[in-house]
Amino acid sequence: MIRTILNVKGGVAKTTTAVNLGAGFAKRGKKTLLVDLDGQANLTRILTGRVFERSENTIVSALAKECEINECIYPTKIENLYVIPANIYLFTIERYMLLNAGVGVQQFKLKNLLKKIEKEYDEIIIDNNPSLNLCATNSLCACNELIIPLSIDIGALDGINATLTHCRDILEGIDGVNFDFKILVTMVNRNNTDKNIIAELEKIYGDKIYKNKIRYQATPVKKSGLESKALIEDLKSGVAQDYRAFIDEVISEN
């Protein structure tokens, strides 16, 4: 299964969701690959604790045809969990693909790369930049399922509407693309306002909303990022407990 984590709106816990879903799969015995498709490379830093140089093999190198995709895969500190890192030069590759949009099928570059290795993994998860660029289109064309993290704040509905509109355009406009989607509500405050908004979302999207929601707790999330650890390894915080329950829900749906 190839899943992509995407929302055009930033600050909705995309990377946190990608890291912890991947770690959760790995800790349950599934060989899992995380692909960093965001030039900010936050996922890469969390999982490896470092920044990758342009000369090193990353998703940038693979998309530029400078190396094979299997040469870009690195183990992490978590057993069964591997990562294809990114760096700031991914934005350069995005520009290159746009300039060469008329040469070949640029939106399938990632899918064609992952075809070479997907049978080696039980799960592949792609983290994305918060925009609807060509990298995001590549990610959607490569996946079987889209997970949209949705935070309860101003602009949340605009973000999900823009994301779903882009998805519909891809599904209708590009042959051979087929994926489902689900929405993960994140950064929830325990108050009536957020409860009412969630109730309205569930009326609109029904079973497309995951039953488990992720509460807002900034300190444990920030701490796990600074320590280059998966949040689900924190056995005390409520937000880590929420992510573990979410992972159980995803696995049960499989």
GROMACS .gro file of C-alpha atoms in nm, residues 2 66 88 142 175 208 224 250:
model
    8
    2ILE     CA    1   0.127   0.345  -0.092
   66GLU     CA    2   2.161   1.064  -1.100
   88ILE     CA    3   1.631   2.195  -0.022
  142ALA     CA    4   0.176   0.723  -0.713
  175ASP     CA    5  -0.560   0.830  -1.701
  208LYS     CA    6  -1.425   0.952   0.533
  224SER     CA    7   0.998   1.438   1.983
  250VAL     CA    8  -0.558   0.226   0.999
   0.00000   0.00000   0.00000
